[in-house]
mmCIF file of C-alpha atoms and ligand atoms in Angstrom:
data_model
loop_
_atom_site.group_PDB
_atom_site.id
_atom_site.type_symbol
_atom_site.label_atom_id
_atom_site.label_comp_id
_atom_site.label_asym_id
_atom_site.label_seq_id
_atom_site.Cartn_x
_atom_site.Cartn_y
_atom_site.Cartn_z
ATOM 1 C CA MET A 1147 -1.428 -69.852 -31.877
ATOM 2 C CA THR A 1148 -3.034 -73.131 -31.275
ATOM 3 C CA ASN A 1149 -6.683 -72.416 -29.646
ATOM 4 C CA LYS A 1150 -8.474 -71.120 -32.974
ATOM 5 C CA LEU A 1151 -11.167 -68.695 -32.008
ATOM 6 C CA ILE A 1152 -15.082 -68.637 -32.924
ATOM 7 C CA ALA A 1153 -16.858 -65.142 -32.939
ATOM 8 C CA PRO A 1154 -20.811 -65.236 -33.700
ATOM 9 C CA SER A 1155 -21.813 -62.225 -35.496
ATOM 10 C CA VAL A 1156 -24.592 -60.672 -33.343
ATOM 11 C CA LEU A 1157 -25.983 -59.306 -36.540
ATOM 12 C CA ALA A 1158 -27.535 -62.257 -37.237
ATOM 13 C CA ALA A 1159 -29.245 -62.661 -33.765
ATOM 14 C CA ASP A 1160 -33.001 -61.814 -32.723
ATOM 15 C CA PHE A 1161 -33.008 -58.147 -32.070
ATOM 16 C CA ALA A 1162 -36.378 -58.727 -30.077
ATOM 17 C CA ASN A 1163 -34.641 -61.510 -27.774
ATOM 18 C CA LEU A 1164 -31.274 -60.117 -27.505
ATOM 19 C CA GLN A 1165 -30.529 -60.683 -24.321
ATOM 20 C CA ARG A 1166 -31.305 -64.677 -24.821
ATOM 21 C CA ASP A 1167 -29.092 -64.748 -27.494
ATOM 22 C CA VAL A 1168 -26.444 -62.842 -25.702
ATOM 23 C CA GLU A 1169 -26.650 -65.449 -23.340
ATOM 24 C CA MET A 1170 -26.640 -68.330 -25.582
ATOM 25 C CA ILE A 1171 -23.000 -66.877 -26.594
ATOM 26 C CA ASN A 1172 -22.095 -66.775 -23.125
ATOM 27 C CA THR A 1173 -22.830 -70.253 -22.320
ATOM 28 C CA SER A 1174 -21.821 -71.704 -25.550
ATOM 29 C CA ASP A 1175 -18.211 -72.402 -26.925
ATOM 30 C CA ALA A 1176 -17.772 -69.061 -28.624
ATOM 31 C CA ASP A 1177 -14.625 -67.182 -27.752
ATOM 32 C CA TRP A 1178 -15.994 -63.668 -28.562
ATOM 33 C CA PHE A 1179 -18.831 -61.538 -29.482
ATOM 34 C CA HIS A 1180 -18.591 -60.083 -33.075
ATOM 35 C CA ILE A 1181 -20.126 -56.613 -33.216
ATOM 36 C CA ASP A 1182 -20.941 -55.260 -36.510
ATOM 37 C CA ILE A 1183 -21.573 -51.272 -37.118
ATOM 38 C CA MET A 1184 -22.608 -49.882 -40.132
ATOM 39 C CA ASP A 1185 -23.260 -46.515 -41.039
ATOM 40 C CA GLY A 1186 -25.433 -46.896 -44.614
ATOM 41 C CA VAL A 1187 -22.335 -44.603 -45.921
ATOM 42 C CA PHE A 1188 -19.409 -46.708 -45.927
ATOM 43 C CA VAL A 1189 -21.770 -49.851 -46.517
ATOM 44 C CA PRO A 1190 -24.944 -49.720 -48.020
ATOM 45 C CA ASN A 1191 -26.970 -50.668 -44.924
ATOM 46 C CA ILE A 1192 -27.291 -49.684 -41.526
ATOM 47 C CA SER A 1193 -27.086 -51.849 -38.438
ATOM 48 C CA PHE A 1194 -27.349 -50.567 -34.786
ATOM 49 C CA GLY A 1195 -25.380 -48.179 -33.020
ATOM 50 C CA MET A 1196 -24.323 -47.006 -29.463
ATOM 51 C CA PRO A 1197 -27.408 -47.687 -27.283
ATOM 52 C CA VAL A 1198 -27.429 -51.365 -28.614
ATOM 53 C CA LEU A 1199 -23.732 -52.085 -28.109
ATOM 54 C CA ARG A 1200 -23.913 -50.538 -24.573
ATOM 55 C CA ASP A 1201 -26.552 -53.223 -23.650
ATOM 56 C CA ILE A 1202 -25.113 -56.000 -25.460
ATOM 57 C CA ALA A 1203 -22.015 -55.264 -23.110
ATOM 58 C CA LYS A 1204 -24.126 -55.104 -19.710
ATOM 59 C CA HIS A 1205 -24.747 -58.976 -20.687
ATOM 60 C CA ALA A 1206 -22.041 -60.243 -22.670
ATOM 61 C CA LYS A 1207 -18.945 -62.053 -20.764
ATOM 62 C CA LYS A 1208 -16.704 -62.715 -23.373
ATOM 63 C CA THR A 1209 -14.455 -60.786 -25.312
ATOM 64 C CA ILE A 1210 -16.175 -57.786 -27.225
ATOM 65 C CA ASP A 1211 -14.750 -57.572 -30.859
ATOM 66 C CA VAL A 1212 -16.285 -54.449 -32.673
ATOM 67 C CA HIS A 1213 -15.883 -54.424 -36.330
ATOM 68 C CA LEU A 1214 -16.506 -50.739 -37.755
ATOM 69 C CA MET A 1215 -18.059 -50.201 -41.100
ATOM 70 C CA ILE A 1216 -18.235 -46.654 -40.889
ATOM 71 C CA VAL A 1217 -16.306 -43.431 -42.569
ATOM 72 C CA ASP A 1218 -13.933 -41.534 -40.419
ATOM 73 C CA PRO A 1219 -13.876 -44.095 -37.652
ATOM 74 C CA ASP A 1220 -11.413 -41.895 -35.857
ATOM 75 C CA ARG A 1221 -14.074 -39.877 -34.571
ATOM 76 C CA TYR A 1222 -15.771 -42.483 -32.562
ATOM 77 C CA ILE A 1223 -12.668 -44.287 -31.204
ATOM 78 C CA GLN A 1224 -12.897 -43.083 -27.627
ATOM 79 C CA THR A 1225 -16.729 -43.588 -27.536
ATOM 80 C CA PHE A 1226 -16.382 -47.459 -28.683
ATOM 81 C CA ALA A 1227 -13.468 -47.808 -25.672
ATOM 82 C CA ASP A 1228 -16.032 -46.354 -23.194
ATOM 83 C CA LEU A 1229 -18.886 -48.621 -24.328
ATOM 84 C CA GLY A 1230 -16.692 -51.776 -23.623
ATOM 85 C CA SER A 1231 -15.109 -52.928 -26.728
ATOM 86 C CA ASP A 1232 -11.855 -54.868 -26.400
ATOM 87 C CA ILE A 1233 -11.097 -55.032 -29.881
ATOM 88 C CA LEU A 1234 -11.616 -52.217 -32.552
ATOM 89 C CA THR A 1235 -11.580 -52.937 -36.237
ATOM 90 C CA VAL A 1236 -11.591 -50.093 -38.734
ATOM 91 C CA HIS A 1237 -11.305 -50.625 -42.589
ATOM 92 C CA TYR A 1238 -8.464 -49.848 -44.463
ATOM 93 C CA GLU A 1239 -10.489 -48.500 -47.295
ATOM 94 C CA ALA A 1240 -12.228 -45.634 -44.573
ATOM 95 C CA CYS A 1241 -8.770 -44.368 -43.035
ATOM 96 C CA THR A 1242 -6.677 -41.961 -44.895
ATOM 97 C CA HIS A 1243 -3.901 -42.104 -41.946
ATOM 98 C CA LEU A 1244 -4.245 -45.449 -40.834
ATOM 99 C CA HIS A 1245 -1.153 -45.596 -38.796
ATOM 100 C CA ARG A 1246 -2.224 -42.440 -36.924
ATOM 101 C CA THR A 1247 -5.680 -44.271 -36.280
ATOM 102 C CA LEU A 1248 -4.132 -47.814 -35.024
ATOM 103 C CA GLN A 1249 -1.905 -45.521 -32.321
ATOM 104 C CA ALA A 1250 -5.200 -44.237 -31.226
ATOM 105 C CA ILE A 1251 -7.132 -47.026 -31.041
ATOM 106 C CA LYS A 1252 -4.228 -48.535 -28.895
ATOM 107 C CA SER A 1253 -3.677 -45.563 -26.674
ATOM 108 C CA THR A 1254 -7.424 -46.006 -25.544
ATOM 109 C CA GLY A 1255 -6.105 -49.975 -24.414
ATOM 110 C CA MET A 1256 -7.962 -51.773 -27.112
ATOM 111 C CA LYS A 1257 -6.265 -53.922 -29.399
ATOM 112 C CA ALA A 1258 -6.596 -52.630 -33.186
ATOM 113 C CA GLY A 1259 -7.831 -54.535 -36.089
ATOM 114 C CA VAL A 1260 -7.834 -53.729 -39.750
ATOM 115 C CA ALA A 1261 -10.587 -55.053 -42.091
ATOM 116 C CA LEU A 1262 -9.829 -55.430 -45.837
ATOM 117 C CA ASN A 1263 -12.230 -55.742 -48.568
ATOM 118 C CA PRO A 1264 -12.447 -58.183 -51.104
ATOM 119 C CA HIS A 1265 -10.668 -56.429 -53.384
ATOM 120 C CA THR A 1266 -8.034 -54.822 -51.024
ATOM 121 C CA SER A 1267 -4.508 -56.573 -51.329
ATOM 122 C CA ILE A 1268 -2.718 -58.020 -48.401
ATOM 123 C CA GLN A 1269 0.455 -56.202 -49.405
ATOM 124 C CA LEU A 1270 -0.897 -53.027 -48.495
ATOM 125 C CA LEU A 1271 -0.396 -54.069 -44.841
ATOM 126 C CA GLU A 1272 3.179 -54.444 -45.827
ATOM 127 C CA ASP A 1273 4.585 -51.156 -43.676
ATOM 128 C CA VAL A 1274 2.139 -51.458 -40.922
ATOM 129 C CA ILE A 1275 1.545 -54.969 -40.276
ATOM 130 C CA GLN A 1276 3.687 -54.770 -37.189
ATOM 131 C CA ASP A 1277 1.471 -52.332 -35.734
ATOM 132 C CA ILE A 1278 -2.020 -54.229 -35.991
ATOM 133 C CA ASP A 1279 -3.119 -56.899 -33.441
ATOM 134 C CA MET A 1280 -5.614 -58.290 -36.094
ATOM 135 C CA VAL A 1281 -6.604 -58.577 -39.506
ATOM 136 C CA CYS A 1282 -10.101 -59.072 -40.945
ATOM 137 C CA ILE A 1283 -10.162 -60.390 -44.228
ATOM 138 C CA MET A 1284 -13.402 -59.816 -45.710
ATOM 139 C CA SER A 1285 -14.561 -63.171 -47.405
ATOM 140 C CA VAL A 1286 -17.786 -61.212 -48.643
ATOM 141 C CA ASN A 1287 -18.410 -57.767 -49.571
ATOM 142 C CA PRO A 1288 -19.244 -55.970 -45.890
ATOM 143 C CA GLY A 1289 -22.836 -54.682 -45.579
ATOM 144 C CA PHE A 1290 -24.910 -57.844 -45.082
ATOM 145 C CA GLY A 1291 -25.122 -61.370 -43.407
ATOM 146 C CA GLY A 1292 -26.187 -64.326 -44.873
ATOM 147 C CA GLN A 1293 -23.902 -63.624 -48.473
ATOM 148 C CA SER A 1294 -21.738 -66.674 -50.032
ATOM 149 C CA PHE A 1295 -18.067 -67.364 -49.486
ATOM 150 C CA ILE A 1296 -15.822 -65.571 -51.783
ATOM 151 C CA GLU A 1297 -12.926 -68.595 -52.813
ATOM 152 C CA ASN A 1298 -10.324 -66.155 -53.311
ATOM 153 C CA THR A 1299 -10.427 -65.746 -49.304
ATOM 154 C CA TYR A 1300 -8.114 -68.642 -48.949
ATOM 155 C CA ASN A 1301 -5.400 -67.201 -51.210
ATOM 156 C CA LYS A 1302 -5.220 -64.110 -48.875
ATOM 157 C CA VAL A 1303 -4.959 -65.963 -45.736
ATOM 158 C CA ILE A 1304 -1.879 -67.679 -47.710
ATOM 159 C CA ALA A 1305 -0.343 -64.392 -48.370
ATOM 160 C CA LEU A 1306 -1.119 -62.723 -45.245
ATOM 161 C CA LYS A 1307 0.163 -65.328 -42.953
ATOM 162 C CA GLU A 1308 3.453 -65.396 -45.142
ATOM 163 C CA LEU A 1309 3.698 -61.466 -44.533
ATOM 164 C CA ILE A 1310 3.061 -61.763 -40.815
ATOM 165 C CA THR A 1311 5.814 -64.467 -40.587
ATOM 166 C CA LYS A 1312 8.331 -62.159 -43.108
ATOM 167 C CA LYS A 1313 8.020 -59.398 -40.501
ATOM 168 C CA GLY A 1314 7.784 -61.390 -37.185
ATOM 169 C CA ALA A 1315 4.721 -60.005 -36.363
ATOM 170 C CA SER A 1316 1.822 -61.645 -34.046
ATOM 171 C CA THR A 1317 -1.119 -60.312 -35.784
ATOM 172 C CA LEU A 1318 -4.082 -62.694 -35.825
ATOM 173 C CA ILE A 1319 -6.108 -63.319 -38.772
ATOM 174 C CA GLU A 1320 -9.997 -63.061 -38.774
ATOM 175 C CA ILE A 1321 -12.428 -64.399 -41.253
ATOM 176 C CA ASP A 1322 -15.476 -62.472 -41.662
ATOM 177 C CA GLY A 1323 -18.643 -63.621 -43.904
ATOM 178 C CA GLY A 1324 -19.865 -66.925 -45.104
ATOM 179 C CA VAL A 1325 -18.332 -68.859 -42.966
ATOM 180 C CA THR A 1326 -19.785 -72.633 -42.508
ATOM 181 C CA ASN A 1327 -18.419 -75.978 -41.543
ATOM 182 C CA LYS A 1328 -17.709 -76.274 -45.382
ATOM 183 C CA ASN A 1329 -14.991 -73.800 -45.211
ATOM 184 C CA ALA A 1330 -13.937 -73.425 -41.680
ATOM 185 C CA LYS A 1331 -11.120 -76.043 -41.721
ATOM 186 C CA GLN A 1332 -9.689 -74.866 -45.163
ATOM 187 C CA LEU A 1333 -9.240 -71.583 -43.652
ATOM 188 C CA VAL A 1334 -7.435 -72.543 -40.093
ATOM 189 C CA GLU A 1335 -5.362 -74.431 -42.297
ATOM 190 C CA ALA A 1336 -4.319 -71.672 -44.444
ATOM 191 C CA GLY A 1337 -3.513 -69.801 -41.366
ATOM 192 C CA ALA A 1338 -6.829 -68.222 -39.866
ATOM 193 C CA ASP A 1339 -7.181 -67.873 -36.309
ATOM 194 C CA VAL A 1340 -10.330 -66.681 -35.714
ATOM 195 C CA LEU A 1341 -13.668 -67.031 -37.445
ATOM 196 C CA VAL A 1342 -16.659 -64.916 -37.654
ATOM 197 C CA ALA A 1343 -19.840 -66.802 -38.112
ATOM 198 C CA GLY A 1344 -23.278 -65.015 -38.386
ATOM 199 C CA SER A 1345 -25.828 -66.646 -40.180
ATOM 200 C CA TYR A 1346 -24.699 -70.274 -39.639
ATOM 201 C CA VAL A 1347 -24.793 -69.972 -35.976
ATOM 202 C CA PHE A 1348 -28.063 -67.793 -35.729
ATOM 203 C CA LYS A 1349 -30.048 -69.567 -38.497
ATOM 204 C CA SER A 1350 -29.592 -73.210 -37.344
ATOM 205 C CA SER A 1351 -31.807 -74.899 -35.364
ATOM 206 C CA ASP A 1352 -29.280 -75.699 -32.166
ATOM 207 C CA PRO A 1353 -26.659 -72.844 -32.211
ATOM 208 C CA ILE A 1354 -25.253 -74.192 -29.004
ATOM 209 C CA THR A 1355 -24.394 -77.181 -30.864
ATOM 210 C CA THR A 1356 -23.347 -75.538 -34.358
ATOM 211 C CA ILE A 1357 -20.987 -73.604 -32.237
ATOM 212 C CA LYS A 1358 -19.472 -76.348 -30.539
ATOM 213 C CA ASP A 1359 -19.334 -78.658 -33.739
ATOM 214 C CA LEU A 1360 -17.524 -75.738 -35.651
ATOM 215 C CA LYS A 1361 -15.357 -75.012 -32.633
ATOM 216 C CA THR A 1362 -14.504 -78.840 -32.724
ATOM 217 C CA LEU A 1363 -13.847 -78.793 -36.238
ATOM 218 C CA ILE A 1364 -10.712 -76.021 -36.252
ATOM 219 C CA ASN A 1365 -9.445 -77.209 -33.272
HETATM 220 C C1 DX5 B 1724 -20.643 -58.407 -43.196
HETATM 221 C C2 DX5 B 1724 -20.335 -58.379 -41.391
HETATM 222 C C3 DX5 B 1724 -20.382 -59.518 -41.435
HETATM 223 C C4 DX5 B 1724 -21.779 -60.473 -40.883
HETATM 224 C C5 DX5 B 1724 -21.195 -62.280 -41.236
HETATM 225 O O1 DX5 B 1724 -20.470 -57.194 -43.359
HETATM 226 O O2 DX5 B 1724 -19.339 -57.821 -41.340
HETATM 227 O O3 DX5 B 1724 -19.854 -60.030 -39.870
HETATM 228 O O4 DX5 B 1724 -22.536 -60.460 -40.141
HETATM 229 O O5 DX5 B 1724 -22.431 -62.816 -41.473
HETATM 230 P P1 DX5 B 1724 -22.808 -63.978 -42.330
HETATM 231 O O6 DX5 B 1724 -21.862 -65.184 -41.283
HETATM 232 O O7 DX5 B 1724 -23.923 -64.486 -42.085
HETATM 233 O O8 DX5 B 1724 -22.075 -64.020 -43.356
HETATM 234 ZN ZN1 ZN B 1725 -18.258 -58.140 -39.380
#
């Protein structure tokens, strides 16, 4: 894949001006909306849930990439499909029967993603990589925006790219957490396809330009 993608994380948006921020992403060079759903159990934070996603989806004109940081995600697969998710990512650490969960996601027509916590080895995906549309490598511990990037992520991206190539899979590699203009280029050089960026985009004085510059930097 040559076109490397930017997925702004709506977690860092201004929720009192959510439509404005959704329209900003629509207008910008961003490729996807990244939506973080946290349940306060799998991660020590609660973000937002179905009604907020429903209203984002009403206005969003780009791919909706939903990152579930919840226990027992199987319970909500159909709900997220009905809400308009295009890609549904579950955590490896939250799925006892990951293969079954992936099939259930794909049976709704959504793409299936698997996220790995920083301590979770790429090699655990060896027997299931061909069934995964996207692997999300967490480059921070999930739960909060605005944390610093974990440097070991580069090694994980390289290992994952090798695994994907070895297995002849077409899985995309997404990086989530602490992405800025300082690490973006090295991440795509290591093999990343999609970069999530929350604080770096929304805390900047000119998010449209920040997205444009990041997109130019990686393509
Ligand atoms: C963290 C979330 C991330 C977060 C990224 O648990 O999964 O998507 O919003 O935010 P930044 O880019 O601020 O690290
Ligand atoms: Zn995320």
